[in-house]
PDB file of C-alpha atoms in Angstrom:
ATOM      1  CA  MET A   1     103.636 117.630  91.255  1.00  0.00           C
ATOM      2  CA  LEU A   2     106.234 117.986  93.979  1.00  0.00           C
ATOM      3  CA  LEU A   3     109.822 117.123  93.143  1.00  0.00           C
ATOM      4  CA  VAL A   4     111.176 114.554  95.588  1.00  0.00           C
ATOM      5  CA  LEU A   5     114.954 114.552  95.985  1.00  0.00           C
ATOM      6  CA  ASP A   6     116.803 111.705  97.625  1.00  0.00           C
ATOM      7  CA  ASP A   7     119.221 112.185 100.524  1.00  0.00           C
ATOM      8  CA  VAL A   8     122.294 112.316  98.253  1.00  0.00           C
ATOM      9  CA  HIS A   9     120.964 115.299  96.286  1.00  0.00           C
ATOM     10  CA  LYS A  10     119.819 117.036  99.469  1.00  0.00           C
ATOM     11  CA  LYS A  11     123.320 116.602 100.867  1.00  0.00           C
ATOM     12  CA  HIS A  12     124.835 118.033  97.659  1.00  0.00           C
ATOM     13  CA  LEU A  13     122.603 121.110  97.975  1.00  0.00           C
ATOM     14  CA  GLN A  14     123.327 121.568 101.701  1.00  0.00           C
ATOM     15  CA  TYR A  15     126.280 123.941 101.178  1.00  0.00           C
ATOM     16  CA  ILE A  16     124.303 126.220  98.861  1.00  0.00           C
ATOM     17  CA  THR A  17     121.564 126.786 101.461  1.00  0.00           C
ATOM     18  CA  SER A  18     124.039 128.794 103.578  1.00  0.00           C
ATOM     19  CA  VAL A  19     125.584 131.054 100.893  1.00  0.00           C
ATOM     20  CA  ASP A  20     124.587 134.626 100.080  1.00  0.00           C
ATOM     21  CA  VAL A  21     122.511 135.659  97.070  1.00  0.00           C
ATOM     22  CA  ASN A  22     125.441 136.571  94.788  1.00  0.00           C
ATOM     23  CA  VAL A  23     127.097 133.187  95.329  1.00  0.00           C
ATOM     24  CA  LEU A  24     123.815 131.377  94.632  1.00  0.00           C
ATOM     25  CA  GLN A  25     123.339 133.358  91.416  1.00  0.00           C
ATOM     26  CA  GLU A  26     126.851 132.369  90.341  1.00  0.00           C
ATOM     27  CA  PHE A  27     126.137 128.721  91.182  1.00  0.00           C
ATOM     28  CA  CYS A  28     122.928 128.917  89.133  1.00  0.00           C
ATOM     29  CA  ARG A  29     124.841 130.414  86.197  1.00  0.00           C
ATOM     30  CA  MET A  30     127.448 127.642  86.381  1.00  0.00           C
ATOM     31  CA  SER A  31     124.705 124.997  86.621  1.00  0.00           C
ATOM     32  CA  LEU A  32     123.019 126.352  83.501  1.00  0.00           C
ATOM     33  CA  GLU A  33     126.383 126.322  81.703  1.00  0.00           C
ATOM     34  CA  PHE A  34     126.800 122.715  82.867  1.00  0.00           C
ATOM     35  CA  ILE A  35     123.438 121.853  81.260  1.00  0.00           C
ATOM     36  CA  ARG A  36     124.258 123.744  78.054  1.00  0.00           C
ATOM     37  CA  LYS A  37     127.894 122.771  77.490  1.00  0.00           C
ATOM     38  CA  GLY A  38     128.836 120.015  79.930  1.00  0.00           C
ATOM     39  CA  ILE A  39     131.396 119.798  82.720  1.00  0.00           C
ATOM     40  CA  ASN A  40     134.228 122.321  83.050  1.00  0.00           C
ATOM     41  CA  SER A  41     136.514 121.343  85.933  1.00  0.00           C
ATOM     42  CA  LYS A  42     138.469 124.631  85.718  1.00  0.00           C
ATOM     43  CA  VAL A  43     135.319 126.484  86.752  1.00  0.00           C
ATOM     44  CA  TYR A  44     135.012 124.254  89.832  1.00  0.00           C
ATOM     45  CA  GLN A  45     138.598 124.981  90.853  1.00  0.00           C
ATOM     46  CA  ALA A  46     138.292 128.741  90.367  1.00  0.00           C
ATOM     47  CA  ALA A  47     135.035 128.896  92.336  1.00  0.00           C
ATOM     48  CA  ALA A  48     136.490 126.720  95.115  1.00  0.00           C
ATOM     49  CA  GLN A  49     139.498 129.022  95.486  1.00  0.00           C
ATOM     50  CA  LYS A  50     137.294 132.117  95.520  1.00  0.00           C
ATOM     51  CA  LEU A  51     134.958 130.639  98.168  1.00  0.00           C
ATOM     52  CA  ASN A  52     137.790 129.013 100.123  1.00  0.00           C
ATOM     53  CA  VAL A  53     136.172 125.562 100.075  1.00  0.00           C
ATOM     54  CA  ASP A  54     137.238 122.279  98.499  1.00  0.00           C
ATOM     55  CA  VAL A  55     136.512 121.552  94.833  1.00  0.00           C
ATOM     56  CA  GLU A  56     134.237 118.633  95.678  1.00  0.00           C
ATOM     57  CA  THR A  57     131.856 120.905  97.606  1.00  0.00           C
ATOM     58  CA  VAL A  58     131.539 123.248  94.629  1.00  0.00           C
ATOM     59  CA  GLN A  59     131.131 120.350  92.208  1.00  0.00           C
ATOM     60  CA  HIS A  60     128.403 118.743  94.323  1.00  0.00           C
ATOM     61  CA  GLY A  61     126.615 122.075  94.687  1.00  0.00           C
ATOM     62  CA  ILE A  62     126.613 122.737  90.944  1.00  0.00           C
ATOM     63  CA  GLU A  63     125.577 119.168  90.104  1.00  0.00           C
ATOM     64  CA  GLY A  64     122.832 119.300  92.743  1.00  0.00           C
ATOM     65  CA  LEU A  65     121.455 122.551  91.323  1.00  0.00           C
ATOM     66  CA  MET A  66     121.724 121.184  87.785  1.00  0.00           C
ATOM     67  CA  TYR A  67     119.746 118.098  88.835  1.00  0.00           C
ATOM     68  CA  LEU A  68     117.121 120.225  90.611  1.00  0.00           C
ATOM     69  CA  LEU A  69     116.624 122.480  87.575  1.00  0.00           C
ATOM     70  CA  SER A  70     116.680 119.727  84.942  1.00  0.00           C
ATOM     71  CA  GLU A  71     114.331 117.371  86.837  1.00  0.00           C
ATOM     72  CA  SER A  72     111.901 120.210  87.582  1.00  0.00           C
ATOM     73  CA  SER A  73     111.948 121.239  83.911  1.00  0.00           C
ATOM     74  CA  LYS A  74     111.568 117.666  82.707  1.00  0.00           C
ATOM     75  CA  LEU A  75     108.522 117.103  84.920  1.00  0.00           C
ATOM     76  CA  MET A  76     107.100 120.572  84.097  1.00  0.00           C
ATOM     77  CA  VAL A  77     106.806 121.385  87.798  1.00  0.00           C
ATOM     78  CA  ASN A  78     104.677 124.512  88.177  1.00  0.00           C
ATOM     79  CA  GLU A  79     105.837 127.519  90.191  1.00  0.00           C
ATOM     80  CA  ILE A  80     103.897 126.643  93.351  1.00  0.00           C
ATOM     81  CA  ASP A  81     105.133 123.041  93.382  1.00  0.00           C
ATOM     82  CA  PHE A  82     108.706 124.179  92.697  1.00  0.00           C
ATOM     83  CA  HIS A  83     108.469 126.592  95.634  1.00  0.00           C
ATOM     84  CA  ASP A  84     107.116 123.807  97.864  1.00  0.00           C
ATOM     85  CA  SER A  85     109.838 121.412  96.651  1.00  0.00           C
ATOM     86  CA  ILE A  86     112.702 123.731  97.575  1.00  0.00           C
ATOM     87  CA  LEU A  87     110.979 124.682 100.847  1.00  0.00           C
ATOM     88  CA  THR A  88     112.079 121.353 102.347  1.00  0.00           C
ATOM     89  CA  LEU A  89     115.732 121.944 101.373  1.00  0.00           C
ATOM     90  CA  GLY A  90     116.311 124.725 103.897  1.00  0.00           C
ATOM     91  CA  PHE A  91     116.780 127.789 101.630  1.00  0.00           C
ATOM     92  CA  ASP A  92     115.853 131.140 103.161  1.00  0.00           C
ATOM     93  CA  ASP A  93     113.230 133.362 101.468  1.00  0.00           C
ATOM     94  CA  GLU A  94     115.696 135.435  99.448  1.00  0.00           C
ATOM     95  CA  LEU A  95     117.493 132.373  98.069  1.00  0.00           C
ATOM     96  CA  LYS A  96     114.142 130.730  97.252  1.00  0.00           C
ATOM     97  CA  LYS A  97     113.155 133.766  95.194  1.00  0.00           C
ATOM     98  CA  VAL A  98     116.428 133.594  93.247  1.00  0.00           C
ATOM     99  CA  LEU A  99     116.018 129.866  92.561  1.00  0.00           C
ATOM    100  CA  GLN A 100     112.372 130.375  91.566  1.00  0.00           C
ATOM    101  CA  GLN A 101     113.325 133.152  89.157  1.00  0.00           C
ATOM    102  CA  VAL A 102     116.154 131.106  87.599  1.00  0.00           C
ATOM    103  CA  TYR A 103     113.810 128.136  87.153  1.00  0.00           C
ATOM    104  CA  GLU A 104     110.983 130.177  85.597  1.00  0.00           C
ATOM    105  CA  THR A 105     113.355 132.042  83.271  1.00  0.00           C
ATOM    106  CA  ASN A 106     115.243 128.978  82.006  1.00  0.00           C
ATOM    107  CA  ARG A 107     112.659 126.155  82.154  1.00  0.00           C
ATOM    108  CA  ASP A 108     111.803 126.214  78.430  1.00  0.00           C
ATOM    109  CA  GLU A 109     115.458 126.344  77.371  1.00  0.00           C
ATOM    110  CA  ILE A 110     116.345 123.436  79.693  1.00  0.00           C
ATOM    111  CA  ARG A 111     113.455 121.375  78.305  1.00  0.00           C
ATOM    112  CA  ARG A 112     114.648 122.111  74.759  1.00  0.00           C
ATOM    113  CA  ILE A 113     118.221 121.059  75.621  1.00  0.00           C
ATOM    114  CA  LEU A 114     116.993 117.859  77.291  1.00  0.00           C
ATOM    115  CA  SER A 115     114.779 116.988  74.321  1.00  0.00           C
ATOM    116  CA  ASN A 116     117.748 117.415  71.947  1.00  0.00           C
ATOM    117  CA  MET A 117     119.784 115.014  74.084  1.00  0.00           C
ATOM    118  CA  ILE A 118     117.280 112.180  73.604  1.00  0.00           C
ATOM    119  CA  LEU A 119     118.723 109.348  71.558  1.00  0.00           C
ATOM    120  CA  GLU A 120     116.713 108.848  68.390  1.00  0.00           C
ATOM    121  CA  LEU A 121     116.194 105.175  67.674  1.00  0.00           C
ATOM    122  CA  PRO A 122     115.056 103.674  64.376  1.00  0.00           C
ATOM    123  CA  HIS A 123     111.278 103.642  64.178  1.00  0.00           C
ATOM    124  CA  TYR A 124     108.873 101.591  62.105  1.00  0.00           C
ATOM    125  CA  THR A 125     107.731 102.916  58.741  1.00  0.00           C
ATOM    126  CA  ASN A 126     106.431  99.943  56.740  1.00  0.00           C
ATOM    127  CA  LEU A 127     106.335  96.140  56.713  1.00  0.00           C
ATOM    128  CA  GLU A 128     105.712  93.847  53.744  1.00  0.00           C
ATOM    129  CA  TRP A 129     105.609  90.086  54.085  1.00  0.00           C
ATOM    130  CA  ARG A 130     105.439  86.989  51.908  1.00  0.00           C
ATOM    131  CA  LEU A 131     104.818  83.359  52.838  1.00  0.00           C
ATOM    132  CA  GLU A 132     106.812  80.782  50.898  1.00  0.00           C
ATOM    133  CA  VAL A 133     106.188  77.056  51.279  1.00  0.00           C
ATOM    134  CA  GLU A 134     108.521  74.414  49.925  1.00  0.00           C
ATOM    135  CA  LEU A 135     106.335  71.329  49.348  1.00  0.00           C
ATOM    136  CA  ALA A 136     108.839  68.879  47.914  1.00  0.00           C
ATOM    137  CA  SER A 137     112.379  68.455  46.730  1.00  0.00           C
ATOM    138  CA  ARG A 138     114.169  65.762  44.730  1.00  0.00           C
ATOM    139  CA  SER A 139     115.263  63.916  47.847  1.00  0.00           C
ATOM    140  CA  LEU A 140     112.179  64.545  50.019  1.00  0.00           C
ATOM    141  CA  ARG A 141     108.964  64.321  48.074  1.00  0.00           C
ATOM    142  CA  HIS A 142     106.510  64.853  50.938  1.00  0.00           C
ATOM    143  CA  GLN A 143     107.643  67.757  53.091  1.00  0.00           C
ATOM    144  CA  THR A 144     106.287  71.108  54.105  1.00  0.00           C
ATOM    145  CA  ASN A 145     108.826  73.824  54.851  1.00  0.00           C
ATOM    146  CA  PRO A 146     107.128  77.245  55.336  1.00  0.00           C
ATOM    147  CA  ILE A 147     109.248  80.402  55.435  1.00  0.00           C
ATOM    148  CA  VAL A 148     107.998  83.928  56.106  1.00  0.00           C
ATOM    149  CA  THR A 149     109.994  86.683  54.397  1.00  0.00           C
ATOM    150  CA  LEU A 150     109.647  90.167  55.869  1.00  0.00           C
ATOM    151  CA  LYS A 151     110.704  93.452  54.339  1.00  0.00           C
ATOM    152  CA  LEU A 152     110.988  95.894  57.256  1.00  0.00           C
ATOM    153  CA  THR A 153     111.407  99.596  56.546  1.00  0.00           C
ATOM    154  CA  THR A 154     112.637 101.851  59.358  1.00  0.00           C
ATOM    155  CA  GLU A 155     113.582 105.517  59.579  1.00  0.00           C
ATOM    156  CA  GLU A 156     116.371 107.068  61.631  1.00  0.00           C
ATOM    157  CA  TYR A 157     117.442 110.729  61.471  1.00  0.00           C
ATOM    158  CA  GLY A 158     115.366 111.132  58.301  1.00  0.00           C
ATOM    159  CA  GLU A 159     117.167 108.275  56.551  1.00  0.00           C
ATOM    160  CA  THR A 160     115.112 105.259  55.458  1.00  0.00           C
ATOM    161  CA  LYS A 161     116.592 101.786  55.834  1.00  0.00           C
ATOM    162  CA  THR A 162     115.226  98.472  54.600  1.00  0.00           C
ATOM    163  CA  GLN A 163     116.022  95.068  56.085  1.00  0.00           C
ATOM    164  CA  ILE A 164     115.026  91.697  54.683  1.00  0.00           C
ATOM    165  CA  LEU A 165     114.318  89.096  57.368  1.00  0.00           C
ATOM    166  CA  GLN A 166     113.375  85.441  57.101  1.00  0.00           C
ATOM    167  CA  THR A 167     111.900  83.231  59.771  1.00  0.00           C
ATOM    168  CA  ASP A 168     109.727  80.169  60.220  1.00  0.00           C
ATOM    169  CA  PRO A 169     106.144  80.480  61.536  1.00  0.00           C
ATOM    170  CA  VAL A 170     107.025  79.064  64.979  1.00  0.00           C
ATOM    171  CA  ASN A 171     109.616  81.789  65.650  1.00  0.00           C
ATOM    172  CA  LEU A 172     107.282  84.424  64.219  1.00  0.00           C
ATOM    173  CA  VAL A 173     104.516  83.376  66.627  1.00  0.00           C
ATOM    174  CA  HIS A 174     106.999  83.469  69.523  1.00  0.00           C
ATOM    175  CA  LEU A 175     108.175  86.945  68.469  1.00  0.00           C
ATOM    176  CA  THR A 176     104.575  88.204  68.234  1.00  0.00           C
ATOM    177  CA  ASN A 177     103.714  86.803  71.655  1.00  0.00           C
ATOM    178  CA  THR A 178     106.801  88.440  73.190  1.00  0.00           C
ATOM    179  CA  LEU A 179     105.973  91.826  71.628  1.00  0.00           C
ATOM    180  CA  ASP A 180     102.348  91.505  72.743  1.00  0.00           C
ATOM    181  CA  ALA A 181     103.493  90.749  76.315  1.00  0.00           C
ATOM    182  CA  ALA A 182     105.715  93.868  76.197  1.00  0.00           C
ATOM    183  CA  LEU A 183     102.767  95.992  75.026  1.00  0.00           C
ATOM    184  CA  GLN A 184     100.601  94.612  77.832  1.00  0.00           C
ATOM    185  CA  GLU A 185     103.373  95.405  80.317  1.00  0.00           C
ATOM    186  CA  MET A 186     103.430  99.024  79.072  1.00  0.00           C
ATOM    187  CA  LYS A 187      99.773  99.340  80.107  1.00  0.00           C
ATOM    188  CA  THR A 188     100.541  98.641  83.767  1.00  0.00           C
ATOM    189  CA  ALA A 189     100.494 101.509  86.246  1.00  0.00           C
ATOM    190  CA  HIS A 190     104.180 101.051  87.106  1.00  0.00           C
ATOM    191  CA  CYS A 191     105.330 101.423  83.469  1.00  0.00           C
ATOM    192  CA  ARG A 192     103.011 104.374  82.834  1.00  0.00           C
ATOM    193  CA  ARG A 193     104.501 106.132  85.864  1.00  0.00           C
ATOM    194  CA  ILE A 194     108.046 105.539  84.574  1.00  0.00           C
ATOM    195  CA  VAL A 195     107.202 106.757  81.052  1.00  0.00           C
ATOM    196  CA  ARG A 196     105.464 109.842  82.455  1.00  0.00           C
ATOM    197  CA  ASN A 197     108.592 110.735  84.456  1.00  0.00           C
ATOM    198  CA  ILE A 198     110.870 110.210  81.444  1.00  0.00           C
ATOM    199  CA  LYS A 199     108.964 112.675  79.225  1.00  0.00           C
TER     200      LYS A 199
END
């Protein structure tokens, strides 16, 4: 699968296509540090002074490389497709080899870092339900008032939580229809493509 970069990212990487190998290696190192530890603006300023360019150029270059490496790792782009993807960016052969080597060496670590950054949401563990029907009261002798009580158990970060919910059958049917529509939507080609790119 080829990695397609939009014009903004191509523009961010434009400066790096004209640097020498040592500068590219330093940019790659800073990009990997960006992925591991986050932004460090002092590094941008020091690199900008050393290269005699403005800070924004360095920042865009590092962010562009970080995006290239993280997206390629996320999509598990193989070596041939990675080479073909950076071919369109204008890097010469020596710089392409450096980028290829950095990608192959750090792909697994980047994937591990990205997977640790995923927000863990509560997920379903168990559901118990009970239907209660009030048939009459002192003031209303002929009434039917059904209530569904749900005991929902979820787990988040290894901790189990239980919520008690009550609803009437009409709302429960509406909720089921809405969830069913969402599941059907997930089966469409558009949603499958999005989910595949997220993983």
